[in-house]
PDB file of C-alpha atoms in Angstrom:
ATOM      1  CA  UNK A 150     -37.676  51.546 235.131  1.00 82.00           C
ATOM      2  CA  UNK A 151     -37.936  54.963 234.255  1.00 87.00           C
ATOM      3  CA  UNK A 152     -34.772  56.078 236.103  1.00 89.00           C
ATOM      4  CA  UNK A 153     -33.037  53.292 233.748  1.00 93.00           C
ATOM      5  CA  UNK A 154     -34.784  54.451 230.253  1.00 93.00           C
ATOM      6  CA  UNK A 155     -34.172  57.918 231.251  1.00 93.00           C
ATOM      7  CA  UNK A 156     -29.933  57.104 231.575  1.00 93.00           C
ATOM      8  CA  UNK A 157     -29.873  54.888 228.679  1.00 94.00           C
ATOM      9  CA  UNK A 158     -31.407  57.562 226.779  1.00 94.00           C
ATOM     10  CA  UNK A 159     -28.458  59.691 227.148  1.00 93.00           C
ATOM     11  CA  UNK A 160     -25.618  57.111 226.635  1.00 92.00           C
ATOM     12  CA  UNK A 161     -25.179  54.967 230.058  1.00 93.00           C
ATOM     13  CA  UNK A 162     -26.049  51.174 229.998  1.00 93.00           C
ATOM     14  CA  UNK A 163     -28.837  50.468 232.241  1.00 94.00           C
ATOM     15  CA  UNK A 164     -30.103  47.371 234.795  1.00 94.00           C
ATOM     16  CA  UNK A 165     -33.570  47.724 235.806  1.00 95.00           C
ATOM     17  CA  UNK A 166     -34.642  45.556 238.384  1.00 93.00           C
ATOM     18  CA  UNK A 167     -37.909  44.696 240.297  1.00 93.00           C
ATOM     19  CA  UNK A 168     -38.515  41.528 242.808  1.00 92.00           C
ATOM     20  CA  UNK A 169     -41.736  40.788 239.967  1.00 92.00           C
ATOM     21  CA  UNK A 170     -41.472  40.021 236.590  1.00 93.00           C
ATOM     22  CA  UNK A 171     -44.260  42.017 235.170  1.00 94.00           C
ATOM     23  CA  UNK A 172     -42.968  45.465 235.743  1.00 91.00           C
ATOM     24  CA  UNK A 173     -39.993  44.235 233.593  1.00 94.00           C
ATOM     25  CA  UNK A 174     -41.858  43.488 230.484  1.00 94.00           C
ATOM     26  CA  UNK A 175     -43.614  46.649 231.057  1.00 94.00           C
ATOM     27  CA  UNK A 176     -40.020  48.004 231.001  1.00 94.00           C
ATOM     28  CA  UNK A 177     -38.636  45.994 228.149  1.00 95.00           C
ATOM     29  CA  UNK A 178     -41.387  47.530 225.950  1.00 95.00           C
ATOM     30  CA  UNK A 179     -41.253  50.697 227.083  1.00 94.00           C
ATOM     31  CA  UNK A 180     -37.804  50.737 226.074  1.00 95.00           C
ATOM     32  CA  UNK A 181     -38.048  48.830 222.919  1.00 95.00           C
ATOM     33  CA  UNK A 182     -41.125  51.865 222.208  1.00 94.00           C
ATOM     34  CA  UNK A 183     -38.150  54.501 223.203  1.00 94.00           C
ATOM     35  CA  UNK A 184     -35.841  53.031 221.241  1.00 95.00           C
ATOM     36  CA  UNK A 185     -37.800  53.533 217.833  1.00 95.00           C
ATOM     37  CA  UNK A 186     -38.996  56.904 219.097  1.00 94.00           C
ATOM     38  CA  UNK A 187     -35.560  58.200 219.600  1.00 94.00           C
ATOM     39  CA  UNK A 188     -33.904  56.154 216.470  1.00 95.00           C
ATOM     40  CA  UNK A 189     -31.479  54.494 218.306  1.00 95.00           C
ATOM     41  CA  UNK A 190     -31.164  51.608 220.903  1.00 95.00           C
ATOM     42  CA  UNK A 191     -31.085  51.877 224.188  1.00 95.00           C
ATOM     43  CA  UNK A 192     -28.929  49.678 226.409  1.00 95.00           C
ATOM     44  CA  UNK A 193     -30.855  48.586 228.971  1.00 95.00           C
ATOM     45  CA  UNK A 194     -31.357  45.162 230.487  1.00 95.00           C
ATOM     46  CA  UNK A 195     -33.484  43.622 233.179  1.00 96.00           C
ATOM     47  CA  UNK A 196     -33.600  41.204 235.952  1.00 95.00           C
ATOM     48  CA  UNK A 197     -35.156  40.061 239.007  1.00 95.00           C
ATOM     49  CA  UNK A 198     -34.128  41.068 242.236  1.00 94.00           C
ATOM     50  CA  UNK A 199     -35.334  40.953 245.582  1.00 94.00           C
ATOM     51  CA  UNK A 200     -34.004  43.702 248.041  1.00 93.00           C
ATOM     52  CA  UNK A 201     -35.377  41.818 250.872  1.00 95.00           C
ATOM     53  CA  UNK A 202     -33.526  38.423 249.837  1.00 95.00           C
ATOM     54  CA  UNK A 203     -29.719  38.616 251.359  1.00 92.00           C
ATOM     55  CA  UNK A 204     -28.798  36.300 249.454  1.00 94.00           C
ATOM     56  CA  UNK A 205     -29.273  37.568 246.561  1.00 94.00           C
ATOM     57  CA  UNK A 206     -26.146  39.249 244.892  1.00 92.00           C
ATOM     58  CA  UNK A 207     -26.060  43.160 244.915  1.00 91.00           C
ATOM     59  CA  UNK A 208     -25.143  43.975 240.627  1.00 90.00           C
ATOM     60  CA  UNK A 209     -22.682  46.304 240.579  1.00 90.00           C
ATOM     61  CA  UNK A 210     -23.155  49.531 239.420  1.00 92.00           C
ATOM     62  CA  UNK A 211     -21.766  53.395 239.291  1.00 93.00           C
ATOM     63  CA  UNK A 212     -25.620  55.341 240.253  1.00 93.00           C
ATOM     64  CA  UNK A 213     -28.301  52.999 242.102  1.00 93.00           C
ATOM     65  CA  UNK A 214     -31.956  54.916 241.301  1.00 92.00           C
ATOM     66  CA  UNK A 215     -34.806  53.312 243.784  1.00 92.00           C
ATOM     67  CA  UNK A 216     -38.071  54.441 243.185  1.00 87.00           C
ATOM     68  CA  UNK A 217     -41.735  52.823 244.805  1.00 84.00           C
ATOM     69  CA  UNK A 218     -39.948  50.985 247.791  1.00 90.00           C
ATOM     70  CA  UNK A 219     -40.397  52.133 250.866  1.00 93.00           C
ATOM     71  CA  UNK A 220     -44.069  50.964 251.216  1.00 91.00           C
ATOM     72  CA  UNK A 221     -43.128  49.149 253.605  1.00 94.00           C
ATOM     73  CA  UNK A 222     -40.655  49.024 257.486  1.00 96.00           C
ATOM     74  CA  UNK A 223     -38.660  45.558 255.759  1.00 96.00           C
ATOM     75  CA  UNK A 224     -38.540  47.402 252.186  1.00 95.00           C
ATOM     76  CA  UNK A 225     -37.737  49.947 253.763  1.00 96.00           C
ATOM     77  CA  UNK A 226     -34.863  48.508 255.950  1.00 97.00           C
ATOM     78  CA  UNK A 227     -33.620  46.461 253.221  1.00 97.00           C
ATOM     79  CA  UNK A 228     -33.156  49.214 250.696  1.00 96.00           C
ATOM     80  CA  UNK A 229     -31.179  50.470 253.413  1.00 96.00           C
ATOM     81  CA  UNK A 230     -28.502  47.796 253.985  1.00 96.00           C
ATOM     82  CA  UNK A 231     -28.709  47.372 249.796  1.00 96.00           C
ATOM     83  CA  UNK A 232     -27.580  50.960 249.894  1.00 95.00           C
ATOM     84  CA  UNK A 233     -24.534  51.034 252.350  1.00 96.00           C
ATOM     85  CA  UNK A 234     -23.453  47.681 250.910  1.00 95.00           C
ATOM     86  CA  UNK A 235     -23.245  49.407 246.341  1.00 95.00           C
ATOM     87  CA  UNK A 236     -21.580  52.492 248.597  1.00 94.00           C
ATOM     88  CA  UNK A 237     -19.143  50.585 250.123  1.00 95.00           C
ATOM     89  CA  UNK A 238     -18.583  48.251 246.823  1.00 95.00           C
ATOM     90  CA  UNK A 239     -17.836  51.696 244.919  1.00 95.00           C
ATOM     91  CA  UNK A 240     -21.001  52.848 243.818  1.00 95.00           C
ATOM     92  CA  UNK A 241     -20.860  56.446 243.364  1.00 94.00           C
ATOM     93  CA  UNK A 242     -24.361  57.749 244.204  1.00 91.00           C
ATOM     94  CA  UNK A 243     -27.415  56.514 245.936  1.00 92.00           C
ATOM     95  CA  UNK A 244     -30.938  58.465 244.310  1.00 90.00           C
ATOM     96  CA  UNK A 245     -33.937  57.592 246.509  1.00 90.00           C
ATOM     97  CA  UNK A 246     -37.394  58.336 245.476  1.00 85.00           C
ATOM     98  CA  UNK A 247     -40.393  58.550 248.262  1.00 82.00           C
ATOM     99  CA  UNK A 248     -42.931  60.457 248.805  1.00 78.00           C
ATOM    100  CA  UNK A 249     -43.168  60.081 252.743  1.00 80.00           C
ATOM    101  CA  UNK A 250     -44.098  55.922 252.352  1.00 87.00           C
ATOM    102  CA  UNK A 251     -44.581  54.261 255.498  1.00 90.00           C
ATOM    103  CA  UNK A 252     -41.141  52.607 255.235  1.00 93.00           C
ATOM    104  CA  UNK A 253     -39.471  56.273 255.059  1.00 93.00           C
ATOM    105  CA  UNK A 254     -38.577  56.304 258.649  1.00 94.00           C
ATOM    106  CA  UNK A 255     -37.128  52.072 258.988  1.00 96.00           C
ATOM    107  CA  UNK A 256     -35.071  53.522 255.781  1.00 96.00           C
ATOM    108  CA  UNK A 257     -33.561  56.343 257.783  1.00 95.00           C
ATOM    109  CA  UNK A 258     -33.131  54.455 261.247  1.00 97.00           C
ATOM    110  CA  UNK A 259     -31.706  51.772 258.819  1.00 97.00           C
ATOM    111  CA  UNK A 260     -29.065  53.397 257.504  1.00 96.00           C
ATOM    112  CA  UNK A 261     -27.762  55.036 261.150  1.00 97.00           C
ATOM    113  CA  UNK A 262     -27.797  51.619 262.021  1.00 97.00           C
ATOM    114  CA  UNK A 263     -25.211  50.665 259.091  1.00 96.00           C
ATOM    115  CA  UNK A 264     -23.268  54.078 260.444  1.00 95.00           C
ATOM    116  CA  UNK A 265     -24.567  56.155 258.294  1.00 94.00           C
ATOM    117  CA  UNK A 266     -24.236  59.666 259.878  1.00 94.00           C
ATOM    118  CA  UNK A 267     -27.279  61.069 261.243  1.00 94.00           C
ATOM    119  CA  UNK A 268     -27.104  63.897 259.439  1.00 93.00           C
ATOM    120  CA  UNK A 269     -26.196  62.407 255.662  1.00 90.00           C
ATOM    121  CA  UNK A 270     -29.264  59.891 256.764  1.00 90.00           C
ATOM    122  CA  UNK A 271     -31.675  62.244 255.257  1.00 89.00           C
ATOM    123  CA  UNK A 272     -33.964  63.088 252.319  1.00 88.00           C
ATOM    124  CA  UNK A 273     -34.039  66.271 249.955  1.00 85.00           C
ATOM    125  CA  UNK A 274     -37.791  67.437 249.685  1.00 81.00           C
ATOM    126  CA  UNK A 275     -37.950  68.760 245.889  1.00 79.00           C
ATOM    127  CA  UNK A 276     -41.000  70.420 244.599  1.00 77.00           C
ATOM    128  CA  UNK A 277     -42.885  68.357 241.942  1.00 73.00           C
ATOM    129  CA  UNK A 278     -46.505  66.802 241.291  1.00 67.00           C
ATOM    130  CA  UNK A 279     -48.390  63.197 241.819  1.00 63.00           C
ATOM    131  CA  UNK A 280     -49.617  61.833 239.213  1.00 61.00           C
ATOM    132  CA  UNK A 281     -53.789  62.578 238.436  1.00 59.00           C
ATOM    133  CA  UNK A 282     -54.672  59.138 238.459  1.00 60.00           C
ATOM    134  CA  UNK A 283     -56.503  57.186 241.003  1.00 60.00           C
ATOM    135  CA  UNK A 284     -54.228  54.961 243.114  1.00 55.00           C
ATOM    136  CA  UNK A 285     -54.247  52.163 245.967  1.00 54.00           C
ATOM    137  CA  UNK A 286     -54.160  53.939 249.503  1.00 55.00           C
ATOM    138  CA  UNK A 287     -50.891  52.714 250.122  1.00 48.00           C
ATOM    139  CA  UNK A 288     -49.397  54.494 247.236  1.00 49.00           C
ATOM    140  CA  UNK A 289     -51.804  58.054 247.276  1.00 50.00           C
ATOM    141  CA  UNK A 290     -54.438  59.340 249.169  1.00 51.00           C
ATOM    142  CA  UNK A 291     -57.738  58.907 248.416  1.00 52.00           C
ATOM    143  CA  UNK A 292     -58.092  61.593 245.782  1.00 52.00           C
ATOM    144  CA  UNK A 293     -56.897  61.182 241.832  1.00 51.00           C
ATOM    145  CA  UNK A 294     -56.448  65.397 241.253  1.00 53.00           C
ATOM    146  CA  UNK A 295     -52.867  65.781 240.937  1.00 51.00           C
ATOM    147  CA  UNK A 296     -51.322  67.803 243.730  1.00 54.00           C
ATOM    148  CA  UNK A 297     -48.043  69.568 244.489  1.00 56.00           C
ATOM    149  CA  UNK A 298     -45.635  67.605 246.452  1.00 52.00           C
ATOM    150  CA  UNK A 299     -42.231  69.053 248.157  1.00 50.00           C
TER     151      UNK A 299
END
């Protein structure tokens, strides 16, 4: 969602997609609130769509952003296969978001799996912070003080 506001914001047209529908109305006003803030409209759309469900058809796309997925090994392998297939249907880059989930490592395996080299299968630690809030387990530890991440 944020990833999508964020491109809009500078010009692109935007698809945000979750497998819920509530985080898309939380998008859809957060963009309708950016919108007015910035004076102009931003072009982004939303939809459901399930990583996990095959069947599903992949949108095309020139930059897939995936942020808050690897919670899990099947997210995690799913996002995967997702990924190799928008490469190999011409999708220029692949942005990744995760903060060592437990799905990090299926992700990795994952793409090997697809033939991804081992050594392009990888993440790129950048130095940031969590946010101070207090959060399930699965998504933070225990304590809400923000901390430095890298």
């Amino acid at each position: 969602g944020l990833c999508s506001i964020a491109a809009a914001s500078v010009g692109a047209t935007a698809l945000a997609t979750d497998y819920r529908p509530e985080p898309l109305e939380l998008i859809e006003r957060a963009t309708a609130s950016n919108s007015e803030r910035l004076g102009k409209a931003l072009a982004v759309t939303t939809s459901i769509f399930d990583i996990c469900d095959e069947a599903a058809t992949l949108p095309p796309a020139d930059v897939v952003a995936a942020a808050d997925v690897l919670y899990f090994a099947s997210t995690g392998r799913a996002l995967a296969r997702r990924c190799v297939q928008a490469l190999r249907s011409g999708t220029r880059l692949v942005v990744i978001g995760d903060c060592d989930r437990p799905g990090r490592g299926a992700f990795l395996e994952e793409l090997v799996a697809e033939g991804v080299s081992p050594s392009a299968a990888r993440f790129q630690d950048v130095s940031g912070w969590t946010a101070g809030t207090a959060r399930n387990d699965l998504v933070a530890p225990d304590d809400s003080a923000p901390r430095a991440v890298s």
